[in-house]
């Protein structure tokens, strides 16, 4: 069973989602919370596998709640619940350790699939939404030259295979899915992921996936 904690300041939202997910095979909702600080306390008490965290909440918001949880319990996965309007906050949450995000109006089956993806070691970055968010973030902005140079030099240090793995990380694929795409073993994928994390000087595979999206290594048009 995948143990879930649901965090939202709106009681109707968190209780409704809890009731729906509790009915799904393989999932168990073990608690709810109303803000990021309460979520942190509940994680200490209940040790869930995955936290579904609203991003905008009074008190301690989802970004700060994610930081609190990830810094103390890095093995607890966090999925953000958000809307199209939260582009900057979403990327802030991903930087703080979230393993992906979901739109609040996503169908239940999509939420369940995302939970299973994260539990299996993947990252959830909905392609159409992520592409739109990046366009909004970059609209009217010219990237600083040092960002371009940094991206170019770091990516040039990667092997051709590592770049292929990085592109697929940006699509949210887990090691097994990447292995199937590239016709290599999961062990080989794991080694490539470890190498590119080191070369890109990022914290983990989620940060590598964000890197792939932010610097357009992953192309959502293909």
Coordinates of C-alpha atoms in Angstrom, one line a residue:
X1 CA 0.0 0.0 0.0
X2 CA 1.2 3.5 -0.8
X3 CA 0.6 5.7 2.3
X4 CA -0.7 9.2 1.5
X5 CA -0.9 12.5 3.4
X6 CA -3.2 15.1 1.8
X7 CA -2.5 18.8 2.5
X8 CA -5.0 21.6 1.6
X9 CA -6.4 24.6 3.5
X10 CA -9.8 23.9 2.1
X11 CA -11.5 21.2 4.0
X12 CA -13.8 20.2 1.2
X13 CA -10.9 19.7 -1.2
X14 CA -8.7 17.7 1.2
X15 CA -11.5 15.5 2.6
X16 CA -13.0 15.0 -0.9
X17 CA -9.7 13.9 -2.4
X18 CA -9.0 11.7 0.6
X19 CA -12.3 10.0 0.2
X20 CA -11.8 9.4 -3.5
X21 CA -8.2 8.1 -3.2
X22 CA -9.0 5.9 -0.3
X23 CA -11.2 3.9 -2.6
X24 CA -8.4 3.2 -5.1
X25 CA -6.6 -0.1 -4.9
X26 CA -3.1 0.1 -3.5
X27 CA -3.6 3.5 -1.9
X28 CA -4.2 4.4 1.8
X29 CA -4.8 7.9 3.0
X30 CA -3.3 8.0 6.5
X31 CA -3.9 11.6 7.3
X32 CA -4.7 15.2 6.2
X33 CA -3.3 18.6 7.1
X34 CA -4.3 22.2 6.5
X35 CA -0.9 23.9 5.9
X36 CA 2.8 23.1 5.4
X37 CA 3.7 23.3 9.0
X38 CA 0.9 20.9 10.1
X39 CA 2.0 18.7 7.2
X40 CA 5.5 18.6 8.5
X41 CA 4.2 17.5 12.0
X42 CA 2.0 14.9 10.4
X43 CA 4.9 13.5 8.4
X44 CA 7.0 13.2 11.6
X45 CA 4.1 11.3 13.2
X46 CA 2.8 9.2 10.4
X47 CA 5.7 8.8 7.9
X48 CA 3.7 8.7 4.7
X49 CA 5.2 7.6 1.4
X50 CA 3.8 10.5 -0.6
X51 CA 2.4 13.9 0.4
X52 CA -0.1 15.6 -1.9
X53 CA 0.6 19.3 -1.1
X54 CA -1.5 22.4 -2.1
X55 CA 0.9 25.1 -3.2
X56 CA -1.1 28.2 -2.0
X57 CA -2.1 28.1 1.7
X58 CA -2.3 30.7 4.5
X59 CA 0.2 30.2 7.2
X60 CA 3.0 27.9 5.9
X61 CA 2.5 27.5 2.2
X62 CA 3.3 24.5 0.0
X63 CA 6.8 25.6 -1.0
X64 CA 7.9 26.2 2.6
X65 CA 6.2 23.0 3.7
X66 CA 8.0 21.1 1.0
X67 CA 11.3 22.5 2.2
X68 CA 10.6 21.5 5.8
X69 CA 9.7 18.0 4.9
X70 CA 12.4 17.3 2.3
X71 CA 15.2 18.6 4.5
X72 CA 14.2 16.3 7.3
X73 CA 12.6 13.4 5.5
X74 CA 14.2 13.3 2.0
X75 CA 12.7 9.8 1.3
X76 CA 9.1 11.1 1.6
X77 CA 7.9 12.1 -1.9
X78 CA 6.0 15.3 -2.4
X79 CA 3.5 16.1 -5.2
X80 CA 2.3 19.7 -5.5
X81 CA -1.4 20.4 -6.1
X82 CA -1.7 23.6 -8.1
X83 CA -3.2 25.7 -10.9
X84 CA -2.0 27.3 -14.2
X85 CA -1.4 30.6 -12.3
X86 CA 1.4 29.2 -10.0
X87 CA 4.3 28.8 -12.5
X88 CA 7.0 30.5 -10.3
X89 CA 5.8 28.8 -7.1
X90 CA 5.8 25.4 -8.8
X91 CA 9.4 25.7 -9.8
X92 CA 10.3 27.0 -6.3
X93 CA 8.6 23.9 -4.9
X94 CA 10.5 21.7 -7.3
X95 CA 13.8 23.3 -6.3
X96 CA 12.9 22.6 -2.6
X97 CA 12.5 18.9 -3.3
X98 CA 9.0 18.2 -4.7
X99 CA 8.9 15.3 -7.1
X100 CA 6.4 17.0 -9.5
X101 CA 3.0 18.7 -9.6
X102 CA -0.6 18.1 -10.6
X103 CA -3.3 20.4 -11.6
X104 CA -6.2 20.4 -9.1
X105 CA -8.8 19.6 -11.8
X106 CA -6.9 16.6 -13.1
X107 CA -9.0 13.4 -13.4
X108 CA -8.7 11.0 -10.5
X109 CA -7.1 8.3 -12.7
X110 CA -4.4 10.9 -13.6
X111 CA -3.7 11.6 -10.0
X112 CA -3.4 7.9 -9.2
X113 CA -1.0 7.4 -12.2
X114 CA 1.1 10.3 -10.9
X115 CA 1.2 8.9 -7.4
X116 CA 2.4 5.5 -8.8
X117 CA 5.0 7.3 -11.1
X118 CA 6.5 9.1 -8.2
X119 CA 6.4 6.0 -5.9
X120 CA 8.3 4.2 -8.6
X121 CA 11.0 6.8 -8.7
X122 CA 9.8 9.0 -11.6
X123 CA 9.1 12.7 -11.7
X124 CA 5.7 14.2 -12.7
X125 CA 6.0 17.2 -15.0
X126 CA 2.8 17.3 -17.2
X127 CA 4.2 18.1 -20.6
X128 CA 1.6 20.5 -22.0
X129 CA 1.4 22.4 -18.8
X130 CA 5.1 22.6 -18.2
X131 CA 5.6 23.8 -21.8
X132 CA 3.0 26.6 -21.2
X133 CA 4.5 27.5 -17.8
X134 CA 8.0 27.8 -19.3
X135 CA 6.7 30.1 -22.0
X136 CA 5.0 32.3 -19.4
X137 CA 8.2 32.4 -17.3
X138 CA 10.4 33.2 -20.3
X139 CA 7.9 35.6 -22.0
X140 CA 9.6 38.9 -22.7
X141 CA 12.8 37.7 -21.0
X142 CA 16.2 37.2 -22.5
X143 CA 18.2 34.6 -20.6
X144 CA 21.4 36.0 -19.1
X145 CA 24.5 35.1 -21.1
X146 CA 26.1 33.4 -18.1
X147 CA 23.1 31.1 -17.9
X148 CA 23.5 30.2 -21.6
X149 CA 27.2 29.7 -21.1
X150 CA 26.6 27.6 -18.0
X151 CA 24.1 25.4 -19.7
X152 CA 26.3 25.0 -22.7
X153 CA 29.5 24.1 -20.8
X154 CA 27.8 21.7 -18.4
X155 CA 25.8 19.8 -21.1
X156 CA 29.0 19.6 -23.2
X157 CA 30.5 17.6 -20.4
X158 CA 27.8 14.9 -20.8
X159 CA 28.2 12.0 -23.0
X160 CA 25.7 11.5 -25.9
X161 CA 23.9 8.8 -23.9
X162 CA 23.8 10.9 -20.7
X163 CA 22.1 13.7 -22.8
X164 CA 19.5 11.1 -24.0
X165 CA 18.8 10.1 -20.4
X166 CA 18.6 13.7 -19.3
X167 CA 16.0 14.5 -22.0
X168 CA 13.9 11.6 -20.8
X169 CA 14.2 12.6 -17.1
X170 CA 12.7 16.0 -18.2
X171 CA 9.7 14.1 -19.5
X172 CA 9.3 12.5 -16.0
X173 CA 10.3 8.9 -16.9
X174 CA 11.6 6.6 -14.2
X175 CA 14.6 4.3 -14.7
X176 CA 12.6 1.4 -16.0
X177 CA 10.8 3.5 -18.6
X178 CA 14.1 5.1 -19.7
X179 CA 15.7 1.7 -20.0
X180 CA 12.9 0.5 -22.2
X181 CA 13.1 3.6 -24.4
X182 CA 16.9 3.4 -24.9
X183 CA 17.1 -0.5 -24.9
X184 CA 19.6 -0.6 -22.0
X185 CA 19.4 -2.1 -18.5
X186 CA 18.0 -0.3 -15.5
X187 CA 21.4 -0.6 -13.8
X188 CA 23.0 1.3 -16.8
X189 CA 20.3 4.0 -16.5
X190 CA 21.0 4.4 -12.8
X191 CA 24.7 4.8 -13.5
X192 CA 24.0 7.4 -16.2
X193 CA 21.7 9.3 -13.9
X194 CA 24.3 9.4 -11.1
X195 CA 26.9 10.6 -13.5
X196 CA 24.8 13.4 -15.0
X197 CA 23.7 14.6 -11.6
X198 CA 27.3 14.9 -10.6
X199 CA 28.3 16.7 -13.9
X200 CA 25.4 19.1 -13.8
X201 CA 26.1 19.8 -10.1
X202 CA 22.4 19.3 -9.1
X203 CA 21.0 17.6 -6.0
X204 CA 19.0 14.7 -7.4
X205 CA 17.1 13.4 -10.4
X206 CA 14.2 15.9 -9.8
X207 CA 16.7 18.8 -10.0
X208 CA 18.1 17.2 -13.2
X209 CA 14.7 17.0 -14.7
X210 CA 14.1 20.6 -13.9
X211 CA 17.4 21.5 -15.5
X212 CA 16.4 19.6 -18.6
X213 CA 13.1 21.6 -18.8
X214 CA 14.5 25.0 -17.8
X215 CA 17.4 24.9 -20.3
X216 CA 15.4 23.2 -23.0
X217 CA 17.4 20.0 -23.2
X218 CA 14.0 18.3 -23.1
X219 CA 11.9 19.4 -26.1
X220 CA 8.1 19.0 -25.5
X221 CA 7.3 19.5 -29.2
X222 CA 8.8 16.2 -30.2

